[in-house]
Structures are given as C-alpha cells and as structure tokens.
C-alpha cells in the first residue's frame, strides 16, 4: 500500500501523525534559544606590544617592523595592517575565511616567541587576542547607593560582585568608575637623605612586614593544627610605626618619620555617570555557550534580589543597555510579519479562488509546516 493510499484509506492515521508532529513543533519552538547573531568569529587576530616611553617612529622601527616580518610567513593571510603609536604597537592580521583561528593564533605565538630576543629589553611581552562578536557585553549597568564612593566601591567589589559572577551564563564582569581605597605612602626625599636611607629600603621594609605565611604544624594524639604567621597590617597606625631602618648607634627610624601615610583613593582613570549621577558601571559578558536572553533574565532577577537585600543602603541597579531587549524585539517582529503573511495569503486565496476551505487550509498549513 502506497503512502497516497494510506492517506486516503486511513485519514485518521494521517491526522494523528500530523497532530503529533505539530505538538512536537510547538514544544520545540517554545524551547528555542534566542540569539541576535550566530556564533561567528571573524578570522582576525591582534598583536599588541607595549613599549613605555617610546616615540611612534621608534616603535615602528624597533617593534612593529620585526613583528610584521615574523608574521608575514604565516599561512592563509588575507591582509595585514599595523599602527605604531606612542608607547604601543598594534598589528592586525586578517586571515582567509575557513582558516582555523586557534591554530593560526598558536603559529603566530611561536613566531613572536622566536623574535622576542630581537626586541628592545623594555618592550613588554606582546599579547595575541582574537576578535569574537560574542565577547561583547550583553548588559551594561549603572550602580548607585546612599554611600560614600569609596565605601560603595569596596562593598561592590567584595560583596555584591561575587554574587553576580556566580550566576549561570555569566562569564566576566568589568567594573568601571568608582573610587577604590588605596593606602598612600608619600616619601619625603629630604628626610631620606638626612637619615641616609634609600627608597628601596623603605619599599622592602613594607613588603617584608606585610606578609602572611604558614610556619608549620602542631600535632597532638587527637588533632593537627596548621600554624601561620599573620603579619599583615590592620590599621594605618601599625603602618606608620613600622621600623624601616635601625642605625648601628641610635634609635630605630620609623615610617612616619620619613613619609606621610594616608588612607586615600587610587588615581581615577574612568568616571561613570548615568543621568548626571556618579556611580559604578558594570559591563557583563556571557559565556560562549550561554543564551543572552536567558542570562539577561537571570541577571534582572538577581539585581532585584540585591536591591531588596541592600535596601538600607538604597543600592539601585539601572540597566543602561541590554542586548536581549533588541533580540526579543527582533523575534517579535518576525512573528508579527509571519502572522501578516499568513493572513495575506489566506485573503488572496479567498479573493481569487473564492474558496473559504482553501483559505483555512493555508492558514493551518503554513504555521504547522514551520
């Protein structure tokens, strides 16, 4: 019995089969993940080398040209461009489509390692990075609170940020802006000269005193304990009273005698403002195999929970940019266009064939087939 005969003689069987397929399609459609762009990485690598204090011409002759010469022997190169800037060299290599980018990056790394001895000694080790579309942040958030900027930064870094980083789908979070606490030791040059102490002695004294390390174990018949030497500073006063030098004849020289020790903030390199109000910015990136829409949904729920947990400090998360919203709008637009297309096809069938039955069949067949 052919398929056509089965369809004619056993219509109920065909109805059951297509009903099962339709239900399965609906279930699969509802579980589809939304992505704005396909998982695609252009075959491009970037080599960056930092040469502190060098002029663009010096960077060009001493760094950029040797790197270009070394990379020119790589296979499947489409084109290569470079920029020689003050203090830095940037070389961009475009490969032909279809090139294994991981293998190409490994080959480039070997070429760079071979010429490191030819580069100036002050040049930092060149870094190789791949350009990936999915590495862009999926959400940018501004955080504000009724706290001092230094206190908010510390609370954000040590308490709030770890809770967000452990969420499913979150790969990395870049924190921008804010005021980070920093203990400043401003050494007085004249006092160092008077006491005949070098700057190296001061820095070594601070490093050697601000340490914690294990010293051994204490055992008894029932237990074993690990003993460590806790030497980290817990207050500014302890740091000020640190002995930096003890002369053969005389009293010890303490840090506050040769330097001003203050509890300040790190030099500000970025400022984040949202609606004219200073705050801390978060750039959140998703994992490579994570879904942007689902990750954004989890982030929104977590931020609502954190706002409730830190309500006494009035911590507020304001989403400045969310890629998932555009993705959802695109999906809804496709669905809307599909509905219009089905309605127009059914209307054309009705107007030209004058058959309501054929119009209904079309309205059922198109979404069922999809």
PDB file of C-alpha atoms in Angstrom, residues 3-305:
ATOM      1  CA  UNK A   3       1.604   6.482   1.037  1.00  0.00           C
ATOM      2  CA  UNK A   4      -1.173   8.035  -1.047  1.00  0.00           C
ATOM      3  CA  UNK A   5      -3.445   5.023  -0.477  1.00  0.00           C
ATOM      4  CA  UNK A   6      -2.757   5.121   3.263  1.00  0.00           C
ATOM      5  CA  UNK A   7      -3.615   8.818   3.360  1.00  0.00           C
ATOM      6  CA  UNK A   8      -6.922   8.191   1.539  1.00  0.00           C
ATOM      7  CA  UNK A   9      -7.998   4.978   3.218  1.00  0.00           C
ATOM      8  CA  UNK A  10      -6.721   5.814   6.740  1.00  0.00           C
ATOM      9  CA  UNK A  11      -7.243   9.559   7.214  1.00  0.00           C
ATOM     10  CA  UNK A  12      -7.351   9.225  10.980  1.00  0.00           C
ATOM     11  CA  UNK A  13      -3.789   7.850  10.979  1.00  0.00           C
ATOM     12  CA  UNK A  14      -2.531  10.816   8.980  1.00  0.00           C
ATOM     13  CA  UNK A  15      -4.346  13.222  11.312  1.00  0.00           C
ATOM     14  CA  UNK A  16      -2.717  11.612  14.346  1.00  0.00           C
ATOM     15  CA  UNK A  17       0.740  11.720  12.739  1.00  0.00           C
ATOM     16  CA  UNK A  18       0.474  15.387  11.830  1.00  0.00           C
ATOM     17  CA  UNK A  19      -1.039  16.247  15.205  1.00  0.00           C
ATOM     18  CA  UNK A  20       1.964  14.652  16.934  1.00  0.00           C
ATOM     19  CA  UNK A  21       4.375  16.498  14.625  1.00  0.00           C
ATOM     20  CA  UNK A  22       2.565  19.790  15.228  1.00  0.00           C
ATOM     21  CA  UNK A  23       2.610  19.368  19.012  1.00  0.00           C
ATOM     22  CA  UNK A  24       6.283  18.433  18.867  1.00  0.00           C
ATOM     23  CA  UNK A  25       6.977  21.514  16.752  1.00  0.00           C
ATOM     24  CA  UNK A  26       5.161  23.775  19.209  1.00  0.00           C
ATOM     25  CA  UNK A  27       7.113  22.271  22.112  1.00  0.00           C
ATOM     26  CA  UNK A  28      10.434  22.705  20.261  1.00  0.00           C
ATOM     27  CA  UNK A  29       9.575  26.273  19.235  1.00  0.00           C
ATOM     28  CA  UNK A  30       8.809  27.286  22.813  1.00  0.00           C
ATOM     29  CA  UNK A  31      12.174  25.898  23.952  1.00  0.00           C
ATOM     30  CA  UNK A  32      14.262  27.583  21.270  1.00  0.00           C
ATOM     31  CA  UNK A  33      17.022  29.907  22.460  1.00  0.00           C
ATOM     32  CA  UNK A  34      17.136  33.453  21.135  1.00  0.00           C
ATOM     33  CA  UNK A  35      20.381  34.837  19.714  1.00  0.00           C
ATOM     34  CA  UNK A  36      20.813  38.162  17.939  1.00  0.00           C
ATOM     35  CA  UNK A  37      23.849  36.985  15.968  1.00  0.00           C
ATOM     36  CA  UNK A  38      25.052  33.482  15.069  1.00  0.00           C
ATOM     37  CA  UNK A  39      28.093  32.026  16.774  1.00  0.00           C
ATOM     38  CA  UNK A  40      30.605  33.556  14.390  1.00  0.00           C
ATOM     39  CA  UNK A  41      34.150  34.785  14.894  1.00  0.00           C
ATOM     40  CA  UNK A  42      35.933  36.659  12.088  1.00  0.00           C
ATOM     41  CA  UNK A  43      39.383  35.221  11.273  1.00  0.00           C
ATOM     42  CA  UNK A  44      41.281  38.141  12.778  1.00  0.00           C
ATOM     43  CA  UNK A  45      44.000  38.265  15.428  1.00  0.00           C
ATOM     44  CA  UNK A  46      45.523  41.339  17.058  1.00  0.00           C
ATOM     45  CA  UNK A  47      49.086  41.525  18.383  1.00  0.00           C
ATOM     46  CA  UNK A  48      49.719  44.308  20.898  1.00  0.00           C
ATOM     47  CA  UNK A  49      53.153  45.220  22.249  1.00  0.00           C
ATOM     48  CA  UNK A  50      53.715  47.975  24.828  1.00  0.00           C
ATOM     49  CA  UNK A  51      56.973  49.951  24.679  1.00  0.00           C
ATOM     50  CA  UNK A  52      56.888  52.503  27.546  1.00  0.00           C
ATOM     51  CA  UNK A  53      58.362  55.913  26.758  1.00  0.00           C
ATOM     52  CA  UNK A  54      58.998  55.238  23.054  1.00  0.00           C
ATOM     53  CA  UNK A  55      58.024  57.583  20.235  1.00  0.00           C
ATOM     54  CA  UNK A  56      55.925  56.342  17.270  1.00  0.00           C
ATOM     55  CA  UNK A  57      58.985  56.287  14.986  1.00  0.00           C
ATOM     56  CA  UNK A  58      60.966  54.229  17.500  1.00  0.00           C
ATOM     57  CA  UNK A  59      58.020  51.842  17.941  1.00  0.00           C
ATOM     58  CA  UNK A  60      57.752  51.471  14.169  1.00  0.00           C
ATOM     59  CA  UNK A  61      61.408  50.577  13.600  1.00  0.00           C
ATOM     60  CA  UNK A  62      62.110  48.553  16.753  1.00  0.00           C
ATOM     61  CA  UNK A  63      58.828  46.722  17.394  1.00  0.00           C
ATOM     62  CA  UNK A  64      56.257  46.911  14.595  1.00  0.00           C
ATOM     63  CA  UNK A  65      58.555  46.013  11.697  1.00  0.00           C
ATOM     64  CA  UNK A  66      60.132  42.927  13.382  1.00  0.00           C
ATOM     65  CA  UNK A  67      56.652  41.652  14.304  1.00  0.00           C
ATOM     66  CA  UNK A  68      55.361  42.201  10.756  1.00  0.00           C
ATOM     67  CA  UNK A  69      58.378  40.406   9.271  1.00  0.00           C
ATOM     68  CA  UNK A  70      57.874  37.456  11.616  1.00  0.00           C
ATOM     69  CA  UNK A  71      54.136  37.143  10.911  1.00  0.00           C
ATOM     70  CA  UNK A  72      54.434  37.541   7.142  1.00  0.00           C
ATOM     71  CA  UNK A  73      55.317  33.851   6.803  1.00  0.00           C
ATOM     72  CA  UNK A  74      52.013  32.675   8.309  1.00  0.00           C
ATOM     73  CA  UNK A  75      49.690  30.731   6.016  1.00  0.00           C
ATOM     74  CA  UNK A  76      46.312  31.938   4.673  1.00  0.00           C
ATOM     75  CA  UNK A  77      46.937  35.628   5.410  1.00  0.00           C
ATOM     76  CA  UNK A  78      44.497  37.905   3.591  1.00  0.00           C
ATOM     77  CA  UNK A  79      45.993  41.237   4.659  1.00  0.00           C
ATOM     78  CA  UNK A  80      47.964  42.775   7.499  1.00  0.00           C
ATOM     79  CA  UNK A  81      47.739  46.277   8.936  1.00  0.00           C
ATOM     80  CA  UNK A  82      49.683  47.926  11.737  1.00  0.00           C
ATOM     81  CA  UNK A  83      49.633  51.051  13.877  1.00  0.00           C
ATOM     82  CA  UNK A  84      52.693  52.475  15.590  1.00  0.00           C
ATOM     83  CA  UNK A  85      51.555  54.684  18.433  1.00  0.00           C
ATOM     84  CA  UNK A  86      53.341  56.368  21.286  1.00  0.00           C
ATOM     85  CA  UNK A  87      54.258  53.619  23.774  1.00  0.00           C
ATOM     86  CA  UNK A  88      52.490  50.837  21.818  1.00  0.00           C
ATOM     87  CA  UNK A  89      52.444  48.808  18.619  1.00  0.00           C
ATOM     88  CA  UNK A  90      49.290  47.183  17.223  1.00  0.00           C
ATOM     89  CA  UNK A  91      49.387  44.655  14.374  1.00  0.00           C
ATOM     90  CA  UNK A  92      46.115  43.315  12.941  1.00  0.00           C
ATOM     91  CA  UNK A  93      46.226  40.156  10.823  1.00  0.00           C
ATOM     92  CA  UNK A  94      43.208  39.156   8.709  1.00  0.00           C
ATOM     93  CA  UNK A  95      43.095  35.531   7.563  1.00  0.00           C
ATOM     94  CA  UNK A  96      41.071  33.989   4.776  1.00  0.00           C
ATOM     95  CA  UNK A  97      37.663  32.617   5.751  1.00  0.00           C
ATOM     96  CA  UNK A  98      37.817  28.965   6.688  1.00  0.00           C
ATOM     97  CA  UNK A  99      41.166  29.306   8.478  1.00  0.00           C
ATOM     98  CA  UNK A 100      41.444  27.536  11.831  1.00  0.00           C
ATOM     99  CA  UNK A 101      41.876  30.619  14.024  1.00  0.00           C
ATOM    100  CA  UNK A 102      43.103  28.689  17.083  1.00  0.00           C
ATOM    101  CA  UNK A 103      45.847  27.062  15.036  1.00  0.00           C
ATOM    102  CA  UNK A 104      46.737  30.379  13.396  1.00  0.00           C
ATOM    103  CA  UNK A 105      46.998  32.058  16.805  1.00  0.00           C
ATOM    104  CA  UNK A 106      49.314  29.290  18.023  1.00  0.00           C
ATOM    105  CA  UNK A 107      51.532  29.706  14.945  1.00  0.00           C
ATOM    106  CA  UNK A 108      51.606  33.469  15.484  1.00  0.00           C
ATOM    107  CA  UNK A 109      52.588  32.986  19.120  1.00  0.00           C
ATOM    108  CA  UNK A 110      55.515  30.771  18.074  1.00  0.00           C
ATOM    109  CA  UNK A 111      56.678  33.379  15.555  1.00  0.00           C
ATOM    110  CA  UNK A 112      56.534  36.102  18.203  1.00  0.00           C
ATOM    111  CA  UNK A 113      58.432  33.972  20.729  1.00  0.00           C
ATOM    112  CA  UNK A 114      61.220  33.475  18.178  1.00  0.00           C
ATOM    113  CA  UNK A 115      61.844  37.219  17.793  1.00  0.00           C
ATOM    114  CA  UNK A 116      61.496  38.321  21.422  1.00  0.00           C
ATOM    115  CA  UNK A 117      65.276  38.449  21.768  1.00  0.00           C
ATOM    116  CA  UNK A 118      65.420  40.940  18.876  1.00  0.00           C
ATOM    117  CA  UNK A 119      63.019  43.379  20.539  1.00  0.00           C
ATOM    118  CA  UNK A 120      64.236  46.100  22.943  1.00  0.00           C
ATOM    119  CA  UNK A 121      64.555  44.949  26.541  1.00  0.00           C
ATOM    120  CA  UNK A 122      61.959  47.481  27.745  1.00  0.00           C
ATOM    121  CA  UNK A 123      59.229  46.079  25.477  1.00  0.00           C
ATOM    122  CA  UNK A 124      56.586  44.143  27.373  1.00  0.00           C
ATOM    123  CA  UNK A 125      55.735  40.669  26.103  1.00  0.00           C
ATOM    124  CA  UNK A 126      53.442  41.003  23.033  1.00  0.00           C
ATOM    125  CA  UNK A 127      49.905  39.714  23.586  1.00  0.00           C
ATOM    126  CA  UNK A 128      47.753  37.978  20.975  1.00  0.00           C
ATOM    127  CA  UNK A 129      43.972  38.270  21.083  1.00  0.00           C
ATOM    128  CA  UNK A 130      41.172  37.008  18.850  1.00  0.00           C
ATOM    129  CA  UNK A 131      38.191  39.117  17.860  1.00  0.00           C
ATOM    130  CA  UNK A 132      34.873  37.464  18.747  1.00  0.00           C
ATOM    131  CA  UNK A 133      31.433  39.016  18.338  1.00  0.00           C
ATOM    132  CA  UNK A 134      30.061  37.109  21.315  1.00  0.00           C
ATOM    133  CA  UNK A 135      32.721  38.629  23.578  1.00  0.00           C
ATOM    134  CA  UNK A 136      30.839  41.926  23.565  1.00  0.00           C
ATOM    135  CA  UNK A 137      28.950  42.745  26.796  1.00  0.00           C
ATOM    136  CA  UNK A 138      25.273  41.778  26.781  1.00  0.00           C
ATOM    137  CA  UNK A 139      24.340  44.235  29.525  1.00  0.00           C
ATOM    138  CA  UNK A 140      25.702  47.498  30.899  1.00  0.00           C
ATOM    139  CA  UNK A 141      24.524  48.551  34.341  1.00  0.00           C
ATOM    140  CA  UNK A 142      24.981  51.666  36.488  1.00  0.00           C
ATOM    141  CA  UNK A 143      25.011  51.145  40.273  1.00  0.00           C
ATOM    142  CA  UNK A 144      24.214  53.913  42.757  1.00  0.00           C
ATOM    143  CA  UNK A 145      23.705  53.976  46.536  1.00  0.00           C
ATOM    144  CA  UNK A 146      23.465  56.291  49.537  1.00  0.00           C
ATOM    145  CA  UNK A 147      27.065  55.502  50.438  1.00  0.00           C
ATOM    146  CA  UNK A 148      30.395  57.240  50.074  1.00  0.00           C
ATOM    147  CA  UNK A 149      32.041  56.437  46.748  1.00  0.00           C
ATOM    148  CA  UNK A 150      34.914  54.606  48.464  1.00  0.00           C
ATOM    149  CA  UNK A 151      32.564  52.538  50.624  1.00  0.00           C
ATOM    150  CA  UNK A 152      30.332  51.676  47.651  1.00  0.00           C
ATOM    151  CA  UNK A 153      33.329  50.511  45.608  1.00  0.00           C
ATOM    152  CA  UNK A 154      34.552  48.249  48.425  1.00  0.00           C
ATOM    153  CA  UNK A 155      31.080  46.783  49.023  1.00  0.00           C
ATOM    154  CA  UNK A 156      30.547  46.291  45.297  1.00  0.00           C
ATOM    155  CA  UNK A 157      33.891  44.564  44.752  1.00  0.00           C
ATOM    156  CA  UNK A 158      33.902  42.289  47.807  1.00  0.00           C
ATOM    157  CA  UNK A 159      30.202  41.557  48.451  1.00  0.00           C
ATOM    158  CA  UNK A 160      27.884  42.241  45.514  1.00  0.00           C
ATOM    159  CA  UNK A 161      30.044  41.415  42.500  1.00  0.00           C
ATOM    160  CA  UNK A 162      30.882  37.821  43.612  1.00  0.00           C
ATOM    161  CA  UNK A 163      27.137  37.093  43.890  1.00  0.00           C
ATOM    162  CA  UNK A 164      26.565  38.217  40.294  1.00  0.00           C
ATOM    163  CA  UNK A 165      29.623  36.433  38.898  1.00  0.00           C
ATOM    164  CA  UNK A 166      28.420  33.030  40.107  1.00  0.00           C
ATOM    165  CA  UNK A 167      25.160  33.243  38.124  1.00  0.00           C
ATOM    166  CA  UNK A 168      24.598  30.744  35.346  1.00  0.00           C
ATOM    167  CA  UNK A 169      25.766  32.054  31.978  1.00  0.00           C
ATOM    168  CA  UNK A 170      27.882  34.944  33.308  1.00  0.00           C
ATOM    169  CA  UNK A 171      31.485  34.790  32.075  1.00  0.00           C
ATOM    170  CA  UNK A 172      33.104  38.048  33.191  1.00  0.00           C
ATOM    171  CA  UNK A 173      32.192  41.440  34.631  1.00  0.00           C
ATOM    172  CA  UNK A 174      34.231  44.594  34.074  1.00  0.00           C
ATOM    173  CA  UNK A 175      33.816  47.186  36.830  1.00  0.00           C
ATOM    174  CA  UNK A 176      34.364  50.795  35.801  1.00  0.00           C
ATOM    175  CA  UNK A 177      34.381  54.068  37.692  1.00  0.00           C
ATOM    176  CA  UNK A 178      34.109  54.496  41.441  1.00  0.00           C
ATOM    177  CA  UNK A 179      36.789  55.293  43.993  1.00  0.00           C
ATOM    178  CA  UNK A 180      38.988  52.406  45.120  1.00  0.00           C
ATOM    179  CA  UNK A 181      40.645  52.655  48.514  1.00  0.00           C
ATOM    180  CA  UNK A 182      44.428  52.956  48.480  1.00  0.00           C
ATOM    181  CA  UNK A 183      46.955  53.415  51.273  1.00  0.00           C
ATOM    182  CA  UNK A 184      49.383  56.074  50.090  1.00  0.00           C
ATOM    183  CA  UNK A 185      52.952  56.359  51.345  1.00  0.00           C
ATOM    184  CA  UNK A 186      54.400  59.695  50.197  1.00  0.00           C
ATOM    185  CA  UNK A 187      58.119  59.572  50.938  1.00  0.00           C
ATOM    186  CA  UNK A 188      59.963  62.775  51.805  1.00  0.00           C
ATOM    187  CA  UNK A 189      63.174  62.904  49.798  1.00  0.00           C
ATOM    188  CA  UNK A 190      64.927  65.343  52.141  1.00  0.00           C
ATOM    189  CA  UNK A 191      64.246  63.155  55.173  1.00  0.00           C
ATOM    190  CA  UNK A 192      65.580  60.072  53.351  1.00  0.00           C
ATOM    191  CA  UNK A 193      68.769  61.992  52.607  1.00  0.00           C
ATOM    192  CA  UNK A 194      69.031  63.206  56.210  1.00  0.00           C
ATOM    193  CA  UNK A 195      68.680  59.688  57.650  1.00  0.00           C
ATOM    194  CA  UNK A 196      70.769  58.172  54.811  1.00  0.00           C
ATOM    195  CA  UNK A 197      68.013  55.741  53.801  1.00  0.00           C
ATOM    196  CA  UNK A 198      67.261  54.688  50.214  1.00  0.00           C
ATOM    197  CA  UNK A 199      63.782  54.374  48.706  1.00  0.00           C
ATOM    198  CA  UNK A 200      64.466  50.669  48.096  1.00  0.00           C
ATOM    199  CA  UNK A 201      64.958  50.123  51.840  1.00  0.00           C
ATOM    200  CA  UNK A 202      61.555  51.682  52.550  1.00  0.00           C
ATOM    201  CA  UNK A 203      59.703  49.575  49.972  1.00  0.00           C
ATOM    202  CA  UNK A 204      61.432  46.369  51.070  1.00  0.00           C
ATOM    203  CA  UNK A 205      60.599  47.040  54.712  1.00  0.00           C
ATOM    204  CA  UNK A 206      56.898  47.483  53.871  1.00  0.00           C
ATOM    205  CA  UNK A 207      56.797  44.338  51.685  1.00  0.00           C
ATOM    206  CA  UNK A 208      58.582  42.161  54.228  1.00  0.00           C
ATOM    207  CA  UNK A 209      56.387  43.318  57.105  1.00  0.00           C
ATOM    208  CA  UNK A 210      53.030  42.966  55.284  1.00  0.00           C
ATOM    209  CA  UNK A 211      53.075  39.176  54.834  1.00  0.00           C
ATOM    210  CA  UNK A 212      51.193  36.077  55.927  1.00  0.00           C
ATOM    211  CA  UNK A 213      52.732  32.631  55.513  1.00  0.00           C
ATOM    212  CA  UNK A 214      52.461  29.179  57.123  1.00  0.00           C
ATOM    213  CA  UNK A 215      55.092  28.326  59.704  1.00  0.00           C
ATOM    214  CA  UNK A 216      54.373  24.646  60.321  1.00  0.00           C
ATOM    215  CA  UNK A 217      52.023  22.279  62.110  1.00  0.00           C
ATOM    216  CA  UNK A 218      51.207  21.498  65.735  1.00  0.00           C
ATOM    217  CA  UNK A 219      50.298  17.880  66.344  1.00  0.00           C
ATOM    218  CA  UNK A 220      48.871  16.022  69.279  1.00  0.00           C
ATOM    219  CA  UNK A 221      47.462  12.481  69.575  1.00  0.00           C
ATOM    220  CA  UNK A 222      43.941  13.651  68.654  1.00  0.00           C
ATOM    221  CA  UNK A 223      44.350  16.601  66.345  1.00  0.00           C
ATOM    222  CA  UNK A 224      46.600  18.517  63.980  1.00  0.00           C
ATOM    223  CA  UNK A 225      46.642  22.293  63.565  1.00  0.00           C
ATOM    224  CA  UNK A 226      48.288  24.424  60.913  1.00  0.00           C
ATOM    225  CA  UNK A 227      50.079  27.479  62.269  1.00  0.00           C
ATOM    226  CA  UNK A 228      50.576  30.622  60.207  1.00  0.00           C
ATOM    227  CA  UNK A 229      52.319  33.903  60.884  1.00  0.00           C
ATOM    228  CA  UNK A 230      49.818  36.758  60.480  1.00  0.00           C
ATOM    229  CA  UNK A 231      51.831  39.866  59.714  1.00  0.00           C
ATOM    230  CA  UNK A 232      49.503  41.952  57.547  1.00  0.00           C
ATOM    231  CA  UNK A 233      48.738  45.482  58.667  1.00  0.00           C
ATOM    232  CA  UNK A 234      45.277  46.028  60.096  1.00  0.00           C
ATOM    233  CA  UNK A 235      45.440  49.793  60.660  1.00  0.00           C
ATOM    234  CA  UNK A 236      47.198  52.919  59.438  1.00  0.00           C
ATOM    235  CA  UNK A 237      48.865  53.356  62.819  1.00  0.00           C
ATOM    236  CA  UNK A 238      50.602  49.993  62.517  1.00  0.00           C
ATOM    237  CA  UNK A 239      51.985  51.019  59.141  1.00  0.00           C
ATOM    238  CA  UNK A 240      53.151  54.377  60.468  1.00  0.00           C
ATOM    239  CA  UNK A 241      55.024  52.696  63.338  1.00  0.00           C
ATOM    240  CA  UNK A 242      56.857  50.306  61.002  1.00  0.00           C
ATOM    241  CA  UNK A 243      60.620  50.338  61.530  1.00  0.00           C
ATOM    242  CA  UNK A 244      62.293  50.932  58.160  1.00  0.00           C
ATOM    243  CA  UNK A 245      65.886  51.268  59.347  1.00  0.00           C
ATOM    244  CA  UNK A 246      67.867  50.773  62.539  1.00  0.00           C
ATOM    245  CA  UNK A 247      71.226  52.589  62.587  1.00  0.00           C
ATOM    246  CA  UNK A 248      74.202  50.954  64.363  1.00  0.00           C
ATOM    247  CA  UNK A 249      74.080  53.639  67.021  1.00  0.00           C
ATOM    248  CA  UNK A 250      70.787  55.364  67.616  1.00  0.00           C
ATOM    249  CA  UNK A 251      67.047  54.786  67.788  1.00  0.00           C
ATOM    250  CA  UNK A 252      65.053  52.989  65.044  1.00  0.00           C
ATOM    251  CA  UNK A 253      63.721  55.103  62.172  1.00  0.00           C
ATOM    252  CA  UNK A 254      60.001  54.577  61.688  1.00  0.00           C
ATOM    253  CA  UNK A 255      57.972  55.095  58.528  1.00  0.00           C
ATOM    254  CA  UNK A 256      56.066  58.163  59.738  1.00  0.00           C
ATOM    255  CA  UNK A 257      59.419  59.918  60.261  1.00  0.00           C
ATOM    256  CA  UNK A 258      60.345  59.743  56.572  1.00  0.00           C
ATOM    257  CA  UNK A 259      56.931  59.615  54.853  1.00  0.00           C
ATOM    258  CA  UNK A 260      53.322  60.771  55.061  1.00  0.00           C
ATOM    259  CA  UNK A 261      50.957  57.785  55.291  1.00  0.00           C
ATOM    260  CA  UNK A 262      47.337  58.480  54.337  1.00  0.00           C
ATOM    261  CA  UNK A 263      44.214  56.431  53.722  1.00  0.00           C
ATOM    262  CA  UNK A 264      43.231  57.741  50.299  1.00  0.00           C
ATOM    263  CA  UNK A 265      41.902  56.588  46.940  1.00  0.00           C
ATOM    264  CA  UNK A 266      43.549  55.192  43.828  1.00  0.00           C
ATOM    265  CA  UNK A 267      44.086  57.576  40.923  1.00  0.00           C
ATOM    266  CA  UNK A 268      40.795  57.772  38.995  1.00  0.00           C
ATOM    267  CA  UNK A 269      41.146  56.563  35.397  1.00  0.00           C
ATOM    268  CA  UNK A 270      37.446  56.308  34.479  1.00  0.00           C
ATOM    269  CA  UNK A 271      34.262  58.076  35.530  1.00  0.00           C
ATOM    270  CA  UNK A 272      30.767  56.613  35.165  1.00  0.00           C
ATOM    271  CA  UNK A 273      27.718  58.871  35.158  1.00  0.00           C
ATOM    272  CA  UNK A 274      24.121  57.940  34.413  1.00  0.00           C
ATOM    273  CA  UNK A 275      21.567  60.743  34.209  1.00  0.00           C
ATOM    274  CA  UNK A 276      24.189  63.069  35.663  1.00  0.00           C
ATOM    275  CA  UNK A 277      24.758  60.955  38.784  1.00  0.00           C
ATOM    276  CA  UNK A 278      28.122  59.349  39.571  1.00  0.00           C
ATOM    277  CA  UNK A 279      28.182  55.618  40.181  1.00  0.00           C
ATOM    278  CA  UNK A 280      29.879  52.348  39.296  1.00  0.00           C
ATOM    279  CA  UNK A 281      29.492  50.786  35.872  1.00  0.00           C
ATOM    280  CA  UNK A 282      29.261  47.067  35.188  1.00  0.00           C
ATOM    281  CA  UNK A 283      29.893  45.540  31.749  1.00  0.00           C
ATOM    282  CA  UNK A 284      28.584  41.972  31.866  1.00  0.00           C
ATOM    283  CA  UNK A 285      29.690  39.338  29.351  1.00  0.00           C
ATOM    284  CA  UNK A 286      28.080  35.951  28.834  1.00  0.00           C
ATOM    285  CA  UNK A 287      29.732  32.562  28.430  1.00  0.00           C
ATOM    286  CA  UNK A 288      30.308  31.346  24.883  1.00  0.00           C
ATOM    287  CA  UNK A 289      27.632  28.618  25.077  1.00  0.00           C
ATOM    288  CA  UNK A 290      25.137  30.649  27.130  1.00  0.00           C
ATOM    289  CA  UNK A 291      21.956  32.238  25.796  1.00  0.00           C
ATOM    290  CA  UNK A 292      21.942  36.028  26.030  1.00  0.00           C
ATOM    291  CA  UNK A 293      18.188  36.318  26.666  1.00  0.00           C
ATOM    292  CA  UNK A 294      18.161  33.710  29.452  1.00  0.00           C
ATOM    293  CA  UNK A 295      21.305  35.173  31.032  1.00  0.00           C
ATOM    294  CA  UNK A 296      19.803  38.676  30.993  1.00  0.00           C
ATOM    295  CA  UNK A 297      16.623  37.341  32.596  1.00  0.00           C
ATOM    296  CA  UNK A 298      18.620  35.724  35.418  1.00  0.00           C
ATOM    297  CA  UNK A 299      20.604  38.940  35.892  1.00  0.00           C
ATOM    298  CA  UNK A 300      17.463  41.052  36.210  1.00  0.00           C
ATOM    299  CA  UNK A 301      16.051  38.729  38.874  1.00  0.00           C
ATOM    300  CA  UNK A 302      19.323  38.748  40.801  1.00  0.00           C
ATOM    301  CA  UNK A 303      19.554  42.542  40.697  1.00  0.00           C
ATOM    302  CA  UNK A 304      16.032  42.813  42.110  1.00  0.00           C
ATOM    303  CA  UNK A 305      17.034  40.489  44.953  1.00  0.00           C
TER     304      UNK A 305
END
